[in-house]
PDB file of C-alpha atoms and ligand atoms in Angstrom:
ATOM      1  CA  MET L  20     163.914 186.529 189.120  1.00 64.00           C
ATOM      2  CA  ALA L  21     161.885 187.709 186.122  1.00 82.00           C
ATOM      3  CA  THR L  22     158.551 186.162 185.290  1.00 90.00           C
ATOM      4  CA  GLU L  23     157.714 184.714 181.899  1.00 90.00           C
ATOM      5  CA  ARG L  24     154.590 183.551 180.118  1.00 93.00           C
ATOM      6  CA  ILE L  25     153.751 180.021 181.093  1.00 94.00           C
ATOM      7  CA  ASP L  26     153.385 178.762 177.493  1.00 93.00           C
ATOM      8  CA  ARG L  27     156.905 180.023 176.765  1.00 90.00           C
ATOM      9  CA  ILE L  28     158.313 178.325 179.854  1.00 90.00           C
ATOM     10  CA  ILE L  29     156.676 174.998 179.020  1.00 92.00           C
ATOM     11  CA  SER L  30     157.686 174.958 175.364  1.00 87.00           C
ATOM     12  CA  SER L  31     161.293 175.883 176.283  1.00 80.00           C
ATOM     13  CA  CYS L  32     161.815 172.737 178.319  1.00 80.00           C
ATOM     14  CA  THR L  33     159.460 170.172 176.802  1.00 83.00           C
ATOM     15  CA  GLU L  34     158.764 168.857 173.327  1.00 82.00           C
ATOM     16  CA  TYR L  35     155.455 170.726 173.187  1.00 88.00           C
ATOM     17  CA  SER L  36     155.108 173.559 170.698  1.00 87.00           C
ATOM     18  CA  ARG L  37     153.430 176.799 171.801  1.00 89.00           C
ATOM     19  CA  ARG L  38     150.294 175.682 169.919  1.00 92.00           C
ATOM     20  CA  GLU L  39     150.279 172.334 171.755  1.00 94.00           C
ATOM     21  CA  VAL L  40     150.786 174.102 175.079  1.00 95.00           C
ATOM     22  CA  LYS L  41     147.762 176.285 174.299  1.00 94.00           C
ATOM     23  CA  ARG L  42     145.672 173.156 173.799  1.00 95.00           C
ATOM     24  CA  LEU L  43     147.003 171.643 177.035  1.00 96.00           C
ATOM     25  CA  VAL L  44     146.173 174.792 178.963  1.00 96.00           C
ATOM     26  CA  LYS L  45     142.632 174.830 177.523  1.00 95.00           C
ATOM     27  CA  SER L  46     142.115 171.214 178.545  1.00 95.00           C
ATOM     28  CA  GLY L  47     143.183 171.989 182.142  1.00 95.00           C
ATOM     29  CA  ALA L  48     146.308 169.813 181.936  1.00 96.00           C
ATOM     30  CA  VAL L  49     148.638 172.573 183.181  1.00 96.00           C
ATOM     31  CA  SER L  50     148.901 173.642 186.790  1.00 96.00           C
ATOM     32  CA  LEU L  51     150.878 176.355 188.516  1.00 95.00           C
ATOM     33  CA  ASP L  52     151.657 175.996 192.214  1.00 94.00           C
ATOM     34  CA  GLY L  53     148.778 173.560 192.607  1.00 94.00           C
ATOM     35  CA  SER L  54     146.083 175.474 190.688  1.00 94.00           C
ATOM     36  CA  ALA L  55     144.918 174.833 187.149  1.00 95.00           C
ATOM     37  CA  VAL L  56     146.140 177.409 184.638  1.00 95.00           C
ATOM     38  CA  ARG L  57     143.388 178.873 182.453  1.00 93.00           C
ATOM     39  CA  SER L  58     145.381 181.228 180.230  1.00 95.00           C
ATOM     40  CA  CYS L  59     148.647 181.003 178.329  1.00 95.00           C
ATOM     41  CA  GLU L  60     149.277 184.589 179.335  1.00 94.00           C
ATOM     42  CA  THR L  61     149.646 183.551 182.976  1.00 95.00           C
ATOM     43  CA  LYS L  62     153.097 184.538 184.149  1.00 95.00           C
ATOM     44  CA  ALA L  63     155.381 182.660 186.506  1.00 94.00           C
ATOM     45  CA  ASP L  64     158.941 182.723 187.781  1.00 91.00           C
ATOM     46  CA  PRO L  65     160.337 179.565 186.153  1.00 88.00           C
ATOM     47  CA  ASP L  66     163.076 179.230 188.761  1.00 84.00           C
ATOM     48  CA  THR L  67     160.696 178.941 191.694  1.00 89.00           C
ATOM     49  CA  ALA L  68     157.235 178.041 190.341  1.00 91.00           C
ATOM     50  CA  GLU L  69     155.955 174.484 190.492  1.00 93.00           C
ATOM     51  CA  ILE L  70     154.534 173.831 187.064  1.00 95.00           C
ATOM     52  CA  THR L  71     153.008 170.495 186.092  1.00 95.00           C
ATOM     53  CA  VAL L  72     151.772 169.201 182.747  1.00 95.00           C
ATOM     54  CA  ASN L  73     149.428 166.220 182.938  1.00 94.00           C
ATOM     55  CA  GLY L  74     150.509 165.832 186.555  1.00 93.00           C
ATOM     56  CA  LYS L  75     154.215 165.691 185.686  1.00 92.00           C
ATOM     57  CA  ARG L  76     156.490 168.294 187.289  1.00 93.00           C
ATOM     58  CA  LEU L  77     158.446 170.358 184.817  1.00 89.00           C
ATOM     59  CA  HIS L  78     162.218 170.274 185.075  1.00 83.00           C
ATOM     60  CA  TYR L  79     163.111 173.847 184.151  1.00 84.00           C
ATOM     61  CA  ARG L  80     166.614 175.055 183.485  1.00 82.00           C
ATOM     62  CA  ARG L  81     167.164 178.619 182.441  1.00 84.00           C
ATOM     63  CA  PHE L  82     170.258 177.581 180.493  1.00 91.00           C
ATOM     64  CA  VAL L  83     171.951 174.336 179.554  1.00 92.00           C
ATOM     65  CA  TYR L  84     175.686 173.672 179.439  1.00 96.00           C
ATOM     66  CA  ILE L  85     176.905 170.647 177.512  1.00 97.00           C
ATOM     67  CA  MET L  86     180.344 169.051 177.486  1.00 98.00           C
ATOM     68  CA  LEU L  87     180.991 167.293 174.177  1.00 98.00           C
ATOM     69  CA  ASN L  88     183.985 165.153 173.263  1.00 98.00           C
ATOM     70  CA  LYS L  89     184.414 166.242 169.652  1.00 98.00           C
ATOM     71  CA  PRO L  90     185.833 163.644 167.283  1.00 98.00           C
ATOM     72  CA  ALA L  91     188.081 164.601 164.378  1.00 97.00           C
ATOM     73  CA  GLY L  92     186.174 165.407 161.189  1.00 96.00           C
ATOM     74  CA  VAL L  93     183.286 167.179 162.943  1.00 96.00           C
ATOM     75  CA  VAL L  94     183.014 170.938 162.463  1.00 96.00           C
ATOM     76  CA  SER L  95     182.321 173.344 165.329  1.00 92.00           C
ATOM     77  CA  SER L  96     180.209 175.757 163.296  1.00 83.00           C
ATOM     78  CA  THR L  97     176.471 175.321 163.503  1.00 78.00           C
ATOM     79  CA  ASP L  98     175.600 174.830 159.830  1.00 76.00           C
ATOM     80  CA  GLU L  99     178.095 173.585 157.302  1.00 76.00           C
ATOM     81  CA  LYS L 100     176.498 171.944 154.271  1.00 81.00           C
ATOM     82  CA  GLY L 101     177.372 168.272 153.843  1.00 86.00           C
ATOM     83  CA  LEU L 102     179.539 168.109 156.966  1.00 91.00           C
ATOM     84  CA  THR L 103     178.752 166.738 160.404  1.00 94.00           C
ATOM     85  CA  THR L 104     178.598 169.566 162.922  1.00 96.00           C
ATOM     86  CA  VAL L 105     178.743 169.486 166.718  1.00 96.00           C
ATOM     87  CA  LEU L 106     174.996 170.166 166.703  1.00 95.00           C
ATOM     88  CA  ASP L 107     174.398 166.879 164.858  1.00 95.00           C
ATOM     89  CA  LEU L 108     175.872 165.074 167.863  1.00 96.00           C
ATOM     90  CA  VAL L 109     173.497 166.428 170.538  1.00 96.00           C
ATOM     91  CA  ASP L 110     169.789 165.720 170.924  1.00 92.00           C
ATOM     92  CA  ASP L 111     166.661 167.462 169.632  1.00 88.00           C
ATOM     93  CA  GLU L 112     165.990 169.186 172.940  1.00 84.00           C
ATOM     94  CA  ALA L 113     169.417 170.838 172.968  1.00 89.00           C
ATOM     95  CA  ARG L 114     169.010 171.890 169.320  1.00 90.00           C
ATOM     96  CA  ARG L 115     165.535 173.241 169.998  1.00 85.00           C
ATOM     97  CA  ARG L 116     166.932 175.297 172.856  1.00 85.00           C
ATOM     98  CA  GLY L 117     169.403 176.822 170.418  1.00 90.00           C
ATOM     99  CA  VAL L 118     172.694 175.730 171.963  1.00 94.00           C
ATOM    100  CA  PHE L 119     175.837 176.828 170.115  1.00 95.00           C
ATOM    101  CA  PRO L 120     179.543 176.117 170.618  1.00 95.00           C
ATOM    102  CA  ALA L 121     181.259 178.538 173.005  1.00 93.00           C
ATOM    103  CA  GLY L 122     184.506 178.695 171.055  1.00 89.00           C
ATOM    104  CA  ARG L 123     185.471 176.657 168.056  1.00 91.00           C
ATOM    105  CA  LEU L 124     187.920 173.863 167.466  1.00 96.00           C
ATOM    106  CA  ASP L 125     189.387 173.117 164.048  1.00 96.00           C
ATOM    107  CA  ARG L 126     187.823 170.244 162.151  1.00 96.00           C
ATOM    108  CA  ASP L 127     190.747 167.930 162.938  1.00 97.00           C
ATOM    109  CA  THR L 128     191.058 169.025 166.596  1.00 98.00           C
ATOM    110  CA  THR L 129     189.439 166.689 169.120  1.00 98.00           C
ATOM    111  CA  GLY L 130     188.190 167.050 172.672  1.00 98.00           C
ATOM    112  CA  PHE L 131     186.242 169.427 174.892  1.00 98.00           C
ATOM    113  CA  VAL L 132     183.642 171.616 173.210  1.00 97.00           C
ATOM    114  CA  LEU L 133     181.218 173.513 175.405  1.00 97.00           C
ATOM    115  CA  LEU L 134     177.733 174.020 173.975  1.00 97.00           C
ATOM    116  CA  THR L 135     175.317 176.361 175.680  1.00 96.00           C
ATOM    117  CA  ASP L 136     172.352 178.638 175.126  1.00 93.00           C
ATOM    118  CA  ASP L 137     173.751 181.120 177.658  1.00 93.00           C
ATOM    119  CA  GLY L 138     175.169 183.880 175.465  1.00 92.00           C
ATOM    120  CA  ALA L 139     176.549 185.967 178.328  1.00 92.00           C
ATOM    121  CA  PHE L 140     178.423 182.989 179.786  1.00 93.00           C
ATOM    122  CA  ALA L 141     179.849 182.081 176.364  1.00 93.00           C
ATOM    123  CA  HIS L 142     180.997 185.649 175.856  1.00 90.00           C
ATOM    124  CA  ASP L 143     182.652 185.697 179.285  1.00 88.00           C
ATOM    125  CA  ILE L 144     184.653 182.526 178.889  1.00 88.00           C
ATOM    126  CA  LEU L 145     185.859 183.491 175.414  1.00 84.00           C
ATOM    127  CA  SER L 146     186.961 186.963 176.363  1.00 80.00           C
ATOM    128  CA  PRO L 147     190.756 187.102 176.861  1.00 70.00           C
ATOM    129  CA  VAL L 148     190.306 189.655 179.646  1.00 76.00           C
ATOM    130  CA  LYS L 149     188.424 187.057 181.716  1.00 76.00           C
ATOM    131  CA  HIS L 150     191.499 184.822 181.671  1.00 75.00           C
ATOM    132  CA  VAL L 151     189.700 181.489 181.258  1.00 88.00           C
ATOM    133  CA  GLU L 152     192.396 178.980 180.376  1.00 92.00           C
ATOM    134  CA  LYS L 153     191.892 176.324 177.753  1.00 95.00           C
ATOM    135  CA  THR L 154     194.203 173.337 178.027  1.00 98.00           C
ATOM    136  CA  TYR L 155     195.443 171.457 174.969  1.00 98.00           C
ATOM    137  CA  LEU L 156     197.604 168.437 174.334  1.00 98.00           C
ATOM    138  CA  VAL L 157     199.726 169.151 171.297  1.00 98.00           C
ATOM    139  CA  THR L 158     201.520 166.377 169.449  1.00 98.00           C
ATOM    140  CA  ALA L 159     204.350 168.049 167.562  1.00 98.00           C
ATOM    141  CA  GLU L 160     206.510 166.926 164.659  1.00 97.00           C
ATOM    142  CA  ARG L 161     209.718 167.580 166.587  1.00 97.00           C
ATOM    143  CA  PRO L 162     210.751 168.803 170.061  1.00 97.00           C
ATOM    144  CA  LEU L 163     210.905 172.527 170.781  1.00 97.00           C
ATOM    145  CA  THR L 164     214.227 173.885 171.974  1.00 97.00           C
ATOM    146  CA  GLU L 165     214.404 175.533 175.408  1.00 97.00           C
ATOM    147  CA  ALA L 166     214.719 178.926 173.683  1.00 97.00           C
ATOM    148  CA  GLU L 167     211.607 178.225 171.580  1.00 97.00           C
ATOM    149  CA  LEU L 168     209.677 177.102 174.665  1.00 98.00           C
ATOM    150  CA  ALA L 169     210.647 180.289 176.489  1.00 97.00           C
ATOM    151  CA  GLU L 170     209.543 182.403 173.496  1.00 97.00           C
ATOM    152  CA  LEU L 171     206.272 180.466 173.242  1.00 97.00           C
ATOM    153  CA  ARG L 172     205.557 180.973 176.972  1.00 97.00           C
ATOM    154  CA  ALA L 173     206.263 184.694 176.765  1.00 97.00           C
ATOM    155  CA  GLY L 174     203.864 185.054 173.818  1.00 95.00           C
ATOM    156  CA  ILE L 175     204.952 185.136 170.192  1.00 96.00           C
ATOM    157  CA  GLU L 176     203.852 187.766 167.719  1.00 94.00           C
ATOM    158  CA  LEU L 177     200.958 186.679 165.523  1.00 91.00           C
ATOM    159  CA  ASP L 178     199.249 188.945 162.962  1.00 86.00           C
ATOM    160  CA  GLY L 179     201.332 191.843 164.231  1.00 90.00           C
ATOM    161  CA  GLU L 180     200.037 191.366 167.775  1.00 91.00           C
ATOM    162  CA  ARG L 181     201.775 189.789 170.761  1.00 94.00           C
ATOM    163  CA  LEU L 182     199.920 186.808 172.220  1.00 94.00           C
ATOM    164  CA  LEU L 183     199.284 186.684 175.956  1.00 92.00           C
ATOM    165  CA  PRO L 184     201.802 184.663 177.955  1.00 94.00           C
ATOM    166  CA  CYS L 185     200.826 181.021 178.302  1.00 95.00           C
ATOM    167  CA  SER L 186     202.098 177.905 179.982  1.00 97.00           C
ATOM    168  CA  ALA L 187     203.739 175.114 178.000  1.00 98.00           C
ATOM    169  CA  GLU L 188     205.175 171.871 179.394  1.00 97.00           C
ATOM    170  CA  LEU L 189     206.580 168.775 177.776  1.00 98.00           C
ATOM    171  CA  ARG L 190     204.305 165.871 178.779  1.00 97.00           C
ATOM    172  CA  ALA L 191     205.808 163.048 176.714  1.00 97.00           C
ATOM    173  CA  GLU L 192     209.178 162.964 175.003  1.00 95.00           C
ATOM    174  CA  GLY L 193     208.007 160.743 172.183  1.00 81.00           C
ATOM    175  CA  PRO L 194     208.810 160.697 169.397  1.00 94.00           C
ATOM    176  CA  PRO L 195     206.570 162.421 168.632  1.00 96.00           C
ATOM    177  CA  PRO L 196     206.772 164.825 171.603  1.00 98.00           C
ATOM    178  CA  VAL L 197     203.561 165.892 173.341  1.00 98.00           C
ATOM    179  CA  TYR L 198     203.190 169.312 174.996  1.00 98.00           C
ATOM    180  CA  GLU L 199     200.498 170.612 177.296  1.00 98.00           C
ATOM    181  CA  LEU L 200     199.587 174.212 176.526  1.00 98.00           C
ATOM    182  CA  ARG L 201     197.298 176.441 178.591  1.00 97.00           C
ATOM    183  CA  ILE L 202     196.149 179.467 176.650  1.00 95.00           C
ATOM    184  CA  ARG L 203     193.691 182.267 177.370  1.00 90.00           C
ATOM    185  CA  GLN L 204     192.988 183.352 173.803  1.00 87.00           C
ATOM    186  CA  GLY L 205     191.356 181.701 170.855  1.00 85.00           C
ATOM    187  CA  LYS L 206     192.909 183.238 167.780  1.00 88.00           C
ATOM    188  CA  TYR L 207     192.357 181.519 164.454  1.00 90.00           C
ATOM    189  CA  HIS L 208     194.516 178.334 164.345  1.00 94.00           C
ATOM    190  CA  GLN L 209     196.441 179.813 167.272  1.00 95.00           C
ATOM    191  CA  ILE L 210     198.336 176.714 168.356  1.00 97.00           C
ATOM    192  CA  LYS L 211     199.068 175.404 164.866  1.00 97.00           C
ATOM    193  CA  ARG L 212     200.342 178.811 163.806  1.00 97.00           C
ATOM    194  CA  THR L 213     202.393 179.117 166.976  1.00 97.00           C
ATOM    195  CA  PHE L 214     204.194 175.867 166.184  1.00 97.00           C
ATOM    196  CA  LEU L 215     204.558 176.911 162.536  1.00 97.00           C
ATOM    197  CA  HIS L 216     206.242 180.084 163.782  1.00 96.00           C
ATOM    198  CA  PHE L 217     209.038 177.782 164.996  1.00 97.00           C
ATOM    199  CA  GLY L 218     209.055 175.788 161.731  1.00 96.00           C
ATOM    200  CA  ASN L 219     207.365 172.949 163.617  1.00 98.00           C
ATOM    201  CA  CYS L 220     204.125 171.186 162.784  1.00 97.00           C
ATOM    202  CA  VAL L 221     201.180 170.075 164.920  1.00 98.00           C
ATOM    203  CA  LEU L 222     200.392 166.444 164.195  1.00 98.00           C
ATOM    204  CA  ALA L 223     197.437 166.190 166.592  1.00 98.00           C
ATOM    205  CA  LEU L 224     195.595 168.611 168.845  1.00 98.00           C
ATOM    206  CA  ARG L 225     193.201 167.829 171.657  1.00 98.00           C
ATOM    207  CA  ARG L 226     191.452 170.181 174.094  1.00 98.00           C
ATOM    208  CA  THR L 227     191.464 168.519 177.491  1.00 98.00           C
ATOM    209  CA  ALA L 228     190.085 171.164 179.856  1.00 98.00           C
ATOM    210  CA  MET L 229     188.322 174.521 180.062  1.00 96.00           C
ATOM    211  CA  GLY L 230     189.152 176.504 183.165  1.00 94.00           C
ATOM    212  CA  SER L 231     189.672 173.948 185.907  1.00 95.00           C
ATOM    213  CA  LEU L 232     187.119 171.539 184.413  1.00 97.00           C
ATOM    214  CA  PRO L 233     188.742 168.557 182.676  1.00 98.00           C
ATOM    215  CA  LEU L 234     187.069 166.693 179.831  1.00 98.00           C
ATOM    216  CA  ASP L 235     185.222 163.770 181.428  1.00 98.00           C
ATOM    217  CA  PRO L 236     187.297 160.658 180.577  1.00 97.00           C
ATOM    218  CA  ALA L 237     184.072 158.622 180.618  1.00 97.00           C
ATOM    219  CA  LEU L 238     182.865 160.468 177.502  1.00 98.00           C
ATOM    220  CA  GLY L 239     183.802 158.495 174.408  1.00 97.00           C
ATOM    221  CA  GLU L 240     184.373 160.228 171.069  1.00 97.00           C
ATOM    222  CA  GLY L 241     181.211 162.026 170.016  1.00 97.00           C
ATOM    223  CA  ALA L 242     179.565 161.551 173.428  1.00 98.00           C
ATOM    224  CA  TRP L 243     178.218 164.427 175.510  1.00 98.00           C
ATOM    225  CA  ARG L 244     176.506 165.186 178.778  1.00 97.00           C
ATOM    226  CA  GLU L 245     175.105 168.161 180.610  1.00 95.00           C
ATOM    227  CA  LEU L 246     177.235 169.874 183.231  1.00 95.00           C
ATOM    228  CA  THR L 247     176.232 170.324 186.844  1.00 91.00           C
ATOM    229  CA  ALA L 248     176.086 173.836 188.321  1.00 88.00           C
ATOM    230  CA  GLU L 249     179.393 173.156 190.145  1.00 93.00           C
ATOM    231  CA  GLU L 250     181.073 172.090 186.906  1.00 95.00           C
ATOM    232  CA  VAL L 251     179.849 175.235 185.134  1.00 94.00           C
ATOM    233  CA  GLU L 252     181.490 177.295 187.896  1.00 92.00           C
ATOM    234  CA  MET L 253     184.743 175.330 187.443  1.00 94.00           C
ATOM    235  CA  ILE L 254     185.001 176.573 183.853  1.00 94.00           C
ATOM    236  CA  LYS L 255     185.405 180.125 185.099  1.00 84.00           C
ATOM    237  CA  PHE L 256     188.402 179.374 187.301  1.00 79.00           C
TER     238      PHE L 256
HETATM  239  N1  LIG J 306     194.489 176.191 168.126  1.00 94.59           N
HETATM  240  C1  LIG J 306     194.454 175.657 166.891  1.00 94.59           C
HETATM  241  O1  LIG J 306     195.356 175.844 166.089  1.00 94.59           O
HETATM  242  N2  LIG J 306     193.394 174.889 166.570  1.00 94.59           N
HETATM  243  C2  LIG J 306     192.368 174.626 167.418  1.00 94.59           C
HETATM  244  O2  LIG J 306     191.428 173.900 167.076  1.00 94.59           O
HETATM  245  C3  LIG J 306     192.433 175.198 168.703  1.00 94.59           C
HETATM  246  C4  LIG J 306     193.515 175.980 169.037  1.00 94.59           C
END
């Protein structure tokens, strides 16, 4: 794996600024694989090196992946004046690392938002060619007919383009009825517009899974946690 400057590694996974790291290095508080580091220009492989600061071992992660249970009213974009954004719900460390939402939910949509600083991973899971399914529970104003369901599954035409086929199942008869949809695209207001296409209306929308990873039921509204490496893999399949 590639090596990086030690001051950059330390400031990426601690609260220390580069300037503070410089001071720590000068004072002999930083060690690399058991030896004191004398220069900030020292390079190390952050995945394998043992780096300590004041005797404490650094917990380095190249990227972070956060599962957030988004409440209604919170926006998925990263800066929206006067509104609470998903970034307001995570901690300073995540914000400092520059995490961003991998795919957006509407302001009134609730559920699973993935935040990460891994741009390539975000790109992969959003790309329709990668086939990562996103699962939603859709509370509708009225039931869909069998013909409408069949048309929805086959992919309706939106903006002059046919949507990819998706799966759609009735999960609760209601009223109001609740459908589970698994889609591989993320077009603007895709599900709401799909239901509008049938003259129906989405009353509530919740994302419950990405890939084969379900939203952790232990996460209350607005709560978040980091994903394990196994969970990150589950998103892809
Ligand atoms: N489809 C929508 O219409 N809204 C969302 O937030 C997600 C999918």
